PDB file of C-alpha atoms in Angstrom:
ATOM      1  CA  MET A   1       3.946  21.037  -1.105  1.00 69.00           C
ATOM      2  CA  ASP A   2       1.929  21.709  -4.255  1.00 67.00           C
ATOM      3  CA  ASN A   3       4.402  19.645  -6.288  1.00 67.00           C
ATOM      4  CA  PHE A   4       3.915  16.556  -4.107  1.00 68.00           C
ATOM      5  CA  PHE A   5       0.275  17.090  -3.110  1.00 70.00           C
ATOM      6  CA  PRO A   6      -1.623  18.882  -5.906  1.00 65.00           C
ATOM      7  CA  SER A   7      -5.160  20.090  -5.273  1.00 66.00           C
ATOM      8  CA  PRO A   8      -7.699  17.336  -5.952  1.00 63.00           C
ATOM      9  CA  SER A   9      -9.734  17.457  -9.140  1.00 61.00           C
ATOM     10  CA  SER A  10     -13.352  16.407  -9.590  1.00 57.00           C
ATOM     11  CA  GLU A  11     -12.070  13.017 -10.786  1.00 55.00           C
ATOM     12  CA  ASP A  12     -10.476  12.418  -7.384  1.00 55.00           C
ATOM     13  CA  ASN A  13     -13.778  12.476  -5.490  1.00 59.00           C
ATOM     14  CA  LEU A  14     -14.595   9.057  -4.087  1.00 61.00           C
ATOM     15  CA  ASP A  15     -18.101   8.586  -5.434  1.00 62.00           C
ATOM     16  CA  TYR A  16     -18.790   5.529  -3.352  1.00 64.00           C
ATOM     17  CA  THR A  17     -21.509   4.422  -0.926  1.00 71.00           C
ATOM     18  CA  PRO A  18     -20.139   2.258   1.884  1.00 70.00           C
ATOM     19  CA  ILE A  19     -22.285  -0.515   3.317  1.00 79.00           C
ATOM     20  CA  ILE A  20     -21.099  -2.080   6.569  1.00 88.00           C
ATOM     21  CA  GLY A  21     -19.772  -5.598   6.078  1.00 91.00           C
ATOM     22  CA  HIS A  22     -19.445  -8.347   8.660  1.00 92.00           C
ATOM     23  CA  VAL A  23     -16.065  -9.161  10.174  1.00 91.00           C
ATOM     24  CA  GLU A  24     -15.047 -11.581  12.894  1.00 90.00           C
ATOM     25  CA  PRO A  25     -14.044  -9.686  16.070  1.00 92.00           C
ATOM     26  CA  MET A  26     -10.378  -9.465  16.923  1.00 93.00           C
ATOM     27  CA  VAL A  27      -9.140 -11.446  19.925  1.00 94.00           C
ATOM     28  CA  LEU A  28      -6.581 -10.461  22.534  1.00 95.00           C
ATOM     29  CA  GLU A  29      -4.000 -12.885  21.138  1.00 95.00           C
ATOM     30  CA  ASP A  30      -3.921 -10.997  17.822  1.00 94.00           C
ATOM     31  CA  ILE A  31      -3.538  -7.621  19.516  1.00 95.00           C
ATOM     32  CA  GLU A  32      -0.847  -8.935  21.869  1.00 96.00           C
ATOM     33  CA  MET A  33       1.116 -10.247  18.872  1.00 94.00           C
ATOM     34  CA  VAL A  34       0.975  -6.834  17.147  1.00 95.00           C
ATOM     35  CA  ILE A  35       1.710  -4.829  20.315  1.00 94.00           C
ATOM     36  CA  ASN A  36       4.668  -7.051  21.250  1.00 92.00           C
ATOM     37  CA  ALA A  37       6.125  -6.713  17.747  1.00 91.00           C
ATOM     38  CA  LEU A  38       6.137  -2.903  17.824  1.00 88.00           C
ATOM     39  CA  LYS A  39       9.588  -1.397  17.546  1.00 83.00           C
ATOM     40  CA  GLY A  40      10.675   1.502  19.726  1.00 76.00           C
ATOM     41  CA  GLY A  41      12.272   4.663  18.429  1.00 76.00           C
ATOM     42  CA  LYS A  42       9.675   5.239  15.705  1.00 80.00           C
ATOM     43  CA  ALA A  43       8.652   8.873  15.242  1.00 85.00           C
ATOM     44  CA  PRO A  44       5.029   9.585  16.242  1.00 90.00           C
ATOM     45  CA  GLY A  45       2.508  11.477  14.160  1.00 91.00           C
ATOM     46  CA  LEU A  46       0.788  14.787  14.800  1.00 91.00           C
ATOM     47  CA  ASP A  47      -0.559  13.594  18.163  1.00 91.00           C
ATOM     48  CA  ARG A  48       3.032  12.967  19.428  1.00 92.00           C
ATOM     49  CA  ILE A  49       1.961   9.679  21.045  1.00 94.00           C
ATOM     50  CA  ASP A  50       4.521   6.958  20.389  1.00 92.00           C
ATOM     51  CA  PHE A  51       4.259   3.181  20.537  1.00 93.00           C
ATOM     52  CA  ARG A  52       5.555   3.025  24.123  1.00 92.00           C
ATOM     53  CA  ILE A  53       2.500   4.853  25.412  1.00 93.00           C
ATOM     54  CA  TRP A  54       0.048   2.592  23.581  1.00 94.00           C
ATOM     55  CA  ARG A  55       1.918  -0.466  24.822  1.00 94.00           C
ATOM     56  CA  ALA A  56       1.599   0.865  28.364  1.00 95.00           C
ATOM     57  CA  VAL A  57      -2.122   1.542  27.880  1.00 96.00           C
ATOM     58  CA  PHE A  58      -2.600  -1.990  26.558  1.00 96.00           C
ATOM     59  CA  ILE A  59      -0.805  -3.516  29.541  1.00 96.00           C
ATOM     60  CA  HIS A  60      -2.930  -1.404  31.908  1.00 96.00           C
ATOM     61  CA  ASP A  61      -6.309  -2.137  30.250  1.00 97.00           C
ATOM     62  CA  LYS A  62      -6.302  -4.778  27.514  1.00 96.00           C
ATOM     63  CA  GLU A  63     -10.086  -4.889  27.253  1.00 96.00           C
ATOM     64  CA  PHE A  64     -10.217  -1.153  26.474  1.00 96.00           C
ATOM     65  CA  ILE A  65      -7.868  -1.523  23.504  1.00 96.00           C
ATOM     66  CA  LEU A  66      -9.689  -4.662  22.345  1.00 97.00           C
ATOM     67  CA  ASP A  67     -13.069  -2.890  22.452  1.00 97.00           C
ATOM     68  CA  LEU A  68     -11.681   0.217  20.724  1.00 96.00           C
ATOM     69  CA  ILE A  69     -10.283  -1.761  17.807  1.00 96.00           C
ATOM     70  CA  ASN A  70     -13.343  -3.990  17.474  1.00 96.00           C
ATOM     71  CA  ILE A  71     -15.594  -0.924  17.277  1.00 96.00           C
ATOM     72  CA  CYS A  72     -13.504   0.355  14.348  1.00 95.00           C
ATOM     73  CA  PHE A  73     -13.736  -3.019  12.615  1.00 96.00           C
ATOM     74  CA  LYS A  74     -17.435  -3.494  13.414  1.00 95.00           C
ATOM     75  CA  PHE A  75     -18.256  -0.280  11.552  1.00 94.00           C
ATOM     76  CA  ASN A  76     -15.525  -0.858   8.905  1.00 94.00           C
ATOM     77  CA  TYR A  77     -14.254   2.588   9.880  1.00 94.00           C
ATOM     78  CA  PHE A  78     -10.807   4.156  10.046  1.00 95.00           C
ATOM     79  CA  ALA A  79     -11.076   7.359  12.091  1.00 94.00           C
ATOM     80  CA  GLU A  80     -10.432  10.571  10.173  1.00 92.00           C
ATOM     81  CA  HIS A  81      -7.896  12.025  12.615  1.00 92.00           C
ATOM     82  CA  LEU A  82      -5.797   8.860  12.190  1.00 94.00           C
ATOM     83  CA  ARG A  83      -5.474   9.610   8.452  1.00 92.00           C
ATOM     84  CA  ASN A  84      -3.704  12.934   9.005  1.00 93.00           C
ATOM     85  CA  ALA A  85       0.058  12.768   8.620  1.00 92.00           C
ATOM     86  CA  LYS A  86       3.058  14.925   9.402  1.00 92.00           C
ATOM     87  CA  VAL A  87       5.225  14.998   6.279  1.00 90.00           C
ATOM     88  CA  PHE A  88       8.999  15.118   6.150  1.00 87.00           C
ATOM     89  CA  PHE A  89      10.935  15.571   2.892  1.00 87.00           C
ATOM     90  CA  LEU A  90      13.918  13.255   2.614  1.00 90.00           C
ATOM     91  CA  LEU A  91      16.652  14.225   0.129  1.00 91.00           C
ATOM     92  CA  LYS A  92      17.561  11.317  -2.151  1.00 90.00           C
ATOM     93  CA  ASP A  93      21.224  10.325  -2.329  1.00 91.00           C
ATOM     94  CA  GLY A  94      23.224  12.282  -4.886  1.00 92.00           C
ATOM     95  CA  LYS A  95      20.290  14.457  -5.955  1.00 92.00           C
ATOM     96  CA  ASP A  96      20.191  18.209  -6.466  1.00 92.00           C
ATOM     97  CA  PRO A  97      18.660  19.768  -3.315  1.00 90.00           C
ATOM     98  CA  GLY A  98      17.244  22.607  -5.428  1.00 90.00           C
ATOM     99  CA  LEU A  99      14.795  20.305  -7.272  1.00 90.00           C
ATOM    100  CA  CYS A 100      11.469  19.085  -5.882  1.00 85.00           C
ATOM    101  CA  THR A 101      11.957  15.744  -7.608  1.00 83.00           C
ATOM    102  CA  SER A 102      15.088  15.183  -5.491  1.00 90.00           C
ATOM    103  CA  TYR A 103      12.982  14.655  -2.375  1.00 88.00           C
ATOM    104  CA  ARG A 104      10.905  11.745  -1.134  1.00 85.00           C
ATOM    105  CA  PRO A 105       7.933  12.633   1.086  1.00 86.00           C
ATOM    106  CA  VAL A 106       7.814  10.461   4.220  1.00 87.00           C
ATOM    107  CA  CYS A 107       4.707  10.606   6.371  1.00 88.00           C
ATOM    108  CA  PHE A 108       4.627  10.212  10.145  1.00 92.00           C
ATOM    109  CA  LEU A 109       1.211   8.755  10.919  1.00 92.00           C
ATOM    110  CA  PRO A 110      -0.507   8.405  14.313  1.00 94.00           C
ATOM    111  CA  THR A 111       0.798   5.278  16.031  1.00 94.00           C
ATOM    112  CA  LEU A 112      -2.673   4.113  17.082  1.00 95.00           C
ATOM    113  CA  GLY A 113      -3.630   4.123  13.416  1.00 95.00           C
ATOM    114  CA  LYS A 114      -0.587   1.998  12.582  1.00 94.00           C
ATOM    115  CA  ILE A 115      -1.610  -0.560  15.212  1.00 96.00           C
ATOM    116  CA  ILE A 116      -5.096  -0.748  13.690  1.00 96.00           C
ATOM    117  CA  GLU A 117      -3.552  -0.995  10.212  1.00 96.00           C
ATOM    118  CA  ARG A 118      -1.409  -3.954  11.271  1.00 96.00           C
ATOM    119  CA  LEU A 119      -4.432  -5.779  12.656  1.00 96.00           C
ATOM    120  CA  PHE A 120      -6.389  -5.053   9.477  1.00 97.00           C
ATOM    121  CA  LEU A 121      -3.450  -6.316   7.418  1.00 96.00           C
ATOM    122  CA  LEU A 122      -3.501  -9.636   9.300  1.00 94.00           C
ATOM    123  CA  GLN A 123      -7.050 -10.253   8.099  1.00 95.00           C
ATOM    124  CA  LEU A 124      -6.424  -8.881   4.608  1.00 96.00           C
ATOM    125  CA  ASN A 125      -3.370 -11.094   4.017  1.00 95.00           C
ATOM    126  CA  LYS A 126      -5.267 -14.173   5.188  1.00 94.00           C
ATOM    127  CA  TRP A 127      -8.008 -13.468   2.642  1.00 96.00           C
ATOM    128  CA  LEU A 128      -5.523 -12.754  -0.160  1.00 96.00           C
ATOM    129  CA  ASP A 129      -3.605 -15.985   0.524  1.00 94.00           C
ATOM    130  CA  ARG A 130      -6.771 -18.062   0.849  1.00 95.00           C
ATOM    131  CA  ASN A 131      -8.036 -16.793  -2.504  1.00 95.00           C
ATOM    132  CA  ASN A 132      -4.620 -16.746  -4.216  1.00 94.00           C
ATOM    133  CA  ILE A 133      -5.079 -13.135  -5.380  1.00 94.00           C
ATOM    134  CA  ILE A 134      -1.556 -11.691  -5.599  1.00 95.00           C
ATOM    135  CA  HIS A 135       0.322 -12.876  -8.696  1.00 94.00           C
ATOM    136  CA  HIS A 136       3.456 -14.937  -8.086  1.00 94.00           C
ATOM    137  CA  ASN A 137       5.480 -12.530 -10.263  1.00 95.00           C
ATOM    138  CA  GLN A 138       5.103  -9.721  -7.708  1.00 95.00           C
ATOM    139  CA  TYR A 139       8.358  -9.689  -5.726  1.00 95.00           C
ATOM    140  CA  GLY A 140       7.807  -6.523  -3.679  1.00 92.00           C
ATOM    141  CA  PHE A 141       6.154  -6.179  -0.256  1.00 89.00           C
ATOM    142  CA  ARG A 142       5.717  -9.954   0.095  1.00 91.00           C
ATOM    143  CA  GLU A 143       7.064 -12.413   2.619  1.00 87.00           C
ATOM    144  CA  GLY A 144       9.576 -14.786   1.042  1.00 89.00           C
ATOM    145  CA  LYS A 145      10.134 -12.508  -1.963  1.00 92.00           C
ATOM    146  CA  SER A 146      13.020 -10.103  -2.585  1.00 92.00           C
ATOM    147  CA  CYS A 147      14.826  -8.066  -5.219  1.00 91.00           C
ATOM    148  CA  ASP A 148      17.609 -10.678  -5.378  1.00 93.00           C
ATOM    149  CA  LEU A 149      15.071 -13.439  -5.995  1.00 95.00           C
ATOM    150  CA  ALA A 150      13.411 -11.346  -8.723  1.00 93.00           C
ATOM    151  CA  ILE A 151      16.758 -10.883 -10.520  1.00 93.00           C
ATOM    152  CA  HIS A 152      17.591 -14.587 -10.180  1.00 94.00           C
ATOM    153  CA  ASP A 153      14.239 -15.737 -11.586  1.00 94.00           C
ATOM    154  CA  ARG A 154      14.503 -13.235 -14.457  1.00 92.00           C
ATOM    155  CA  LYS A 155      17.965 -14.519 -15.387  1.00 93.00           C
ATOM    156  CA  GLU A 156      16.734 -18.114 -15.312  1.00 93.00           C
ATOM    157  CA  THR A 157      13.806 -17.234 -17.585  1.00 92.00           C
ATOM    158  CA  ILE A 158      16.173 -15.580 -20.069  1.00 92.00           C
ATOM    159  CA  LYS A 159      18.539 -18.594 -20.010  1.00 93.00           C
ATOM    160  CA  ILE A 160      15.683 -20.945 -20.839  1.00 91.00           C
ATOM    161  CA  ARG A 161      14.245 -18.846 -23.671  1.00 91.00           C
ATOM    162  CA  ILE A 162      17.287 -17.304 -25.349  1.00 89.00           C
ATOM    163  CA  PRO A 163      18.429 -20.411 -27.290  1.00 89.00           C
ATOM    164  CA  SER A 164      15.185 -20.454 -29.315  1.00 88.00           C
ATOM    165  CA  GLU A 165      13.910 -16.848 -29.216  1.00 88.00           C
ATOM    166  CA  HIS A 166      14.892 -13.269 -29.864  1.00 86.00           C
ATOM    167  CA  LEU A 167      14.273 -11.382 -26.629  1.00 89.00           C
ATOM    168  CA  SER A 168      13.715  -7.757 -25.724  1.00 88.00           C
ATOM    169  CA  LEU A 169      13.643  -6.506 -22.131  1.00 89.00           C
ATOM    170  CA  VAL A 170      11.815  -3.310 -21.163  1.00 90.00           C
ATOM    171  CA  SER A 171      12.080  -1.767 -17.702  1.00 90.00           C
ATOM    172  CA  LEU A 172       9.338   0.578 -16.478  1.00 86.00           C
ATOM    173  CA  GLU A 173       8.856   2.596 -13.317  1.00 79.00           C
ATOM    174  CA  ILE A 174       5.307   3.636 -12.537  1.00 77.00           C
ATOM    175  CA  LYS A 175       4.954   7.206 -11.303  1.00 69.00           C
ATOM    176  CA  THR A 176       2.274   8.910  -9.162  1.00 60.00           C
ATOM    177  CA  ALA A 177       1.313   5.623  -7.526  1.00 56.00           C
ATOM    178  CA  PHE A 178      -2.332   4.633  -7.735  1.00 59.00           C
ATOM    179  CA  ASP A 179      -5.672   6.171  -8.579  1.00 59.00           C
ATOM    180  CA  THR A 180      -8.186   5.654  -5.789  1.00 61.00           C
ATOM    181  CA  MET A 181     -11.240   5.018  -7.961  1.00 57.00           C
ATOM    182  CA  VAL A 182      -9.425   2.322  -9.939  1.00 71.00           C
ATOM    183  CA  ILE A 183      -8.618   0.628  -6.638  1.00 82.00           C
ATOM    184  CA  PHE A 184     -12.290   0.188  -5.782  1.00 82.00           C
ATOM    185  CA  LYS A 185     -13.077  -1.143  -9.238  1.00 84.00           C
ATOM    186  CA  THR A 186     -10.243  -3.632  -8.741  1.00 88.00           C
ATOM    187  CA  LEU A 187     -11.552  -4.688  -5.317  1.00 90.00           C
ATOM    188  CA  GLU A 188     -14.998  -5.224  -6.832  1.00 89.00           C
ATOM    189  CA  SER A 189     -13.575  -7.308  -9.682  1.00 91.00           C
ATOM    190  CA  TYR A 190     -11.855  -9.695  -7.250  1.00 93.00           C
ATOM    191  CA  GLY A 191     -14.966 -10.076  -5.093  1.00 94.00           C
ATOM    192  CA  PHE A 192     -13.508  -8.557  -1.932  1.00 95.00           C
ATOM    193  CA  PRO A 193     -15.858  -8.794   1.078  1.00 94.00           C
ATOM    194  CA  ALA A 194     -17.544  -5.531   2.084  1.00 93.00           C
ATOM    195  CA  PHE A 195     -15.439  -5.178   5.245  1.00 95.00           C
ATOM    196  CA  PHE A 196     -12.176  -4.837   3.320  1.00 95.00           C
ATOM    197  CA  LYS A 197     -13.628  -2.517   0.668  1.00 92.00           C
ATOM    198  CA  TYR A 198     -15.205  -0.079   3.078  1.00 91.00           C
ATOM    199  CA  PHE A 199     -12.365  -0.021   5.591  1.00 94.00           C
ATOM    200  CA  ILE A 200     -10.005   0.875   2.723  1.00 91.00           C
ATOM    201  CA  TYR A 201     -12.540   3.438   1.517  1.00 89.00           C
ATOM    202  CA  PHE A 202     -12.433   5.272   4.845  1.00 90.00           C
ATOM    203  CA  TYR A 203      -8.669   4.799   5.060  1.00 91.00           C
ATOM    204  CA  LEU A 204      -8.177   6.720   1.806  1.00 86.00           C
ATOM    205  CA  LYS A 205     -10.975   9.285   2.124  1.00 86.00           C
ATOM    206  CA  ASN A 206     -10.233  12.858   3.319  1.00 86.00           C
ATOM    207  CA  ARG A 207      -6.543  12.289   3.989  1.00 88.00           C
ATOM    208  CA  ARG A 208      -4.424  15.348   4.746  1.00 90.00           C
ATOM    209  CA  VAL A 209      -0.727  15.967   5.181  1.00 90.00           C
ATOM    210  CA  PHE A 210       0.785  18.679   7.380  1.00 92.00           C
ATOM    211  CA  TYR A 211       4.188  20.297   7.103  1.00 89.00           C
ATOM    212  CA  THR A 212       5.388  22.401  10.014  1.00 84.00           C
ATOM    213  CA  ASN A 213       8.560  24.268  10.919  1.00 80.00           C
ATOM    214  CA  ASP A 214       9.487  27.143  13.220  1.00 78.00           C
ATOM    215  CA  VAL A 215       7.789  29.671  10.953  1.00 82.00           C
ATOM    216  CA  LEU A 216       4.705  28.149   9.365  1.00 81.00           C
ATOM    217  CA  GLU A 217       2.287  25.250   9.140  1.00 86.00           C
ATOM    218  CA  ILE A 218       0.884  24.115   5.790  1.00 89.00           C
ATOM    219  CA  SER A 219      -1.641  21.382   5.107  1.00 89.00           C
ATOM    220  CA  ARG A 220      -2.766  19.798   1.873  1.00 86.00           C
ATOM    221  CA  PRO A 221      -5.321  17.140   0.918  1.00 85.00           C
ATOM    222  CA  CYS A 222      -3.678  13.904  -0.172  1.00 81.00           C
ATOM    223  CA  SER A 223      -5.802  12.491  -2.980  1.00 72.00           C
ATOM    224  CA  LYS A 224      -3.175  10.891  -5.214  1.00 68.00           C
ATOM    225  CA  GLY A 225      -1.179   7.900  -4.084  1.00 63.00           C
ATOM    226  CA  CYS A 226       0.066   7.571  -0.531  1.00 63.00           C
ATOM    227  CA  PRO A 227       3.488   8.776   0.622  1.00 61.00           C
ATOM    228  CA  GLN A 228       5.892   6.436   2.318  1.00 71.00           C
ATOM    229  CA  GLY A 229       4.901   5.568   5.886  1.00 77.00           C
ATOM    230  CA  SER A 230       1.664   3.608   5.531  1.00 86.00           C
ATOM    231  CA  VAL A 231       1.371   0.003   6.736  1.00 91.00           C
ATOM    232  CA  ILE A 232      -1.352  -1.292   4.415  1.00 92.00           C
ATOM    233  CA  VAL A 233      -0.735   0.759   1.250  1.00 88.00           C
ATOM    234  CA  PRO A 234       2.055  -1.568  -0.048  1.00 90.00           C
ATOM    235  CA  THR A 235      -0.442  -4.442  -0.036  1.00 93.00           C
ATOM    236  CA  ILE A 236      -3.127  -2.251  -1.634  1.00 91.00           C
ATOM    237  CA  TRP A 237      -0.562  -1.398  -4.309  1.00 89.00           C
ATOM    238  CA  ASN A 238       0.062  -5.100  -4.990  1.00 92.00           C
ATOM    239  CA  ILE A 239      -3.681  -5.592  -5.474  1.00 92.00           C
ATOM    240  CA  TYR A 240      -3.822  -2.553  -7.738  1.00 88.00           C
ATOM    241  CA  ILE A 241      -0.988  -3.623 -10.047  1.00 89.00           C
ATOM    242  CA  ASN A 242      -2.200  -7.228 -10.175  1.00 91.00           C
ATOM    243  CA  SER A 243      -4.313  -6.396 -13.245  1.00 88.00           C
ATOM    244  CA  ILE A 244      -1.068  -5.954 -15.211  1.00 90.00           C
ATOM    245  CA  LEU A 245       0.695  -9.061 -13.906  1.00 93.00           C
ATOM    246  CA  ILE A 246      -2.173 -11.385 -14.836  1.00 92.00           C
ATOM    247  CA  ASN A 247      -1.285 -10.667 -18.487  1.00 90.00           C
ATOM    248  CA  ASP A 248       1.871 -12.761 -18.042  1.00 90.00           C
ATOM    249  CA  ARG A 249       2.021 -15.380 -20.799  1.00 88.00           C
ATOM    250  CA  SER A 250       4.432 -17.487 -22.829  1.00 83.00           C
ATOM    251  CA  ASP A 251       5.491 -14.696 -25.219  1.00 84.00           C
ATOM    252  CA  LEU A 252       5.350 -11.865 -22.665  1.00 88.00           C
ATOM    253  CA  HIS A 253       6.878 -12.358 -19.238  1.00 92.00           C
ATOM    254  CA  ILE A 254       5.883  -9.643 -16.735  1.00 94.00           C
ATOM    255  CA  GLN A 255       7.602  -9.218 -13.408  1.00 95.00           C
ATOM    256  CA  ALA A 256       7.149  -6.582 -10.713  1.00 94.00           C
ATOM    257  CA  PHE A 257       9.112  -5.404  -7.720  1.00 91.00           C
ATOM    258  CA  ALA A 258       6.750  -2.926  -6.058  1.00 84.00           C
ATOM    259  CA  ASP A 259       6.228  -0.196  -8.696  1.00 82.00           C
ATOM    260  CA  ASP A 260       9.090  -1.320 -10.972  1.00 89.00           C
ATOM    261  CA  LEU A 261       7.992  -3.460 -13.924  1.00 91.00           C
ATOM    262  CA  VAL A 262      10.047  -5.606 -16.256  1.00 93.00           C
ATOM    263  CA  LEU A 263       8.604  -6.862 -19.549  1.00 93.00           C
ATOM    264  CA  LEU A 264      10.415  -9.669 -21.339  1.00 92.00           C
ATOM    265  CA  ILE A 265       9.085  -9.995 -24.901  1.00 88.00           C
ATOM    266  CA  GLY A 266      10.092 -12.865 -27.156  1.00 82.00           C
ATOM    267  CA  GLY A 267       9.585 -14.159 -30.670  1.00 77.00           C
ATOM    268  CA  ARG A 268      11.202 -16.422 -33.219  1.00 74.00           C
ATOM    269  CA  ARG A 269      12.070 -13.456 -35.433  1.00 70.00           C
ATOM    270  CA  PRO A 270      13.234  -9.976 -34.398  1.00 64.00           C
ATOM    271  CA  GLY A 271      10.751  -7.275 -35.234  1.00 57.00           C
ATOM    272  CA  ASN A 272       8.372  -4.647 -33.949  1.00 53.00           C
ATOM    273  CA  TRP A 273       6.455  -6.313 -31.127  1.00 53.00           C
ATOM    274  CA  LYS A 274       3.146  -4.861 -30.058  1.00 56.00           C
ATOM    275  CA  ILE A 275       2.169  -5.132 -26.414  1.00 56.00           C
ATOM    276  CA  ARG A 276      -1.308  -4.729 -25.001  1.00 56.00           C
ATOM    277  CA  LEU A 277      -1.489  -5.065 -21.222  1.00 51.00           C
ATOM    278  CA  ILE A 278      -4.991  -3.821 -20.428  1.00 49.00           C
TER     279      ILE A 278
END
């Protein structure tokens, strides 16, 4: 657990003062769309309440669910108990089971929280699209984008440039995901409305992960990154890494697929190229 979720340092404290921002209330049509799209068979979180139960509650009393979600959005608040996750360690294919790095932590989050996340994501994506925030060279976690499309576009770029340039391709994988304080600086720089900033603030604050088996139960604060299982974190990641992609230019092509980066550097003469991204 300590390898995946180290104790937070003083730098991890979210020194931030939320101010409630206005948001348009959700309507039943939005909630019905999310509820109807829920897939069965998904493992529940620590509360052991799965999607079927929340779907039944919604059918029984739609106004209750509507009021519950609108209260969360009105106060830009993501309840603390919905941030707690049950963690499961998945062994990667072909990896040594004796090494910590061979495992991927997957978090089972409360299903009510995932419903609220999906509704928040509807509003967030609308704002991102309206303001054209996410760079077109991000191919991960985006509708209409894929790994195959990323490879195709990269090959086409190389075909166009290689007759007149010497090219060097560098592949990078970013580790440890994102730093929470940098996220808020990024949100500020793009002029995000208060609602989005402060909802994300409460989403990330005081998160904990729990591991249980027949013998013991261990919990750890989760202050670095966010293990697999979140609904909105992939989009937050795309916002976070956007500050690198906006450096794309004629001599330096930058492409991303989630946390994998490709840099294509070109020049008329081979040599030692210097790259400054930030």
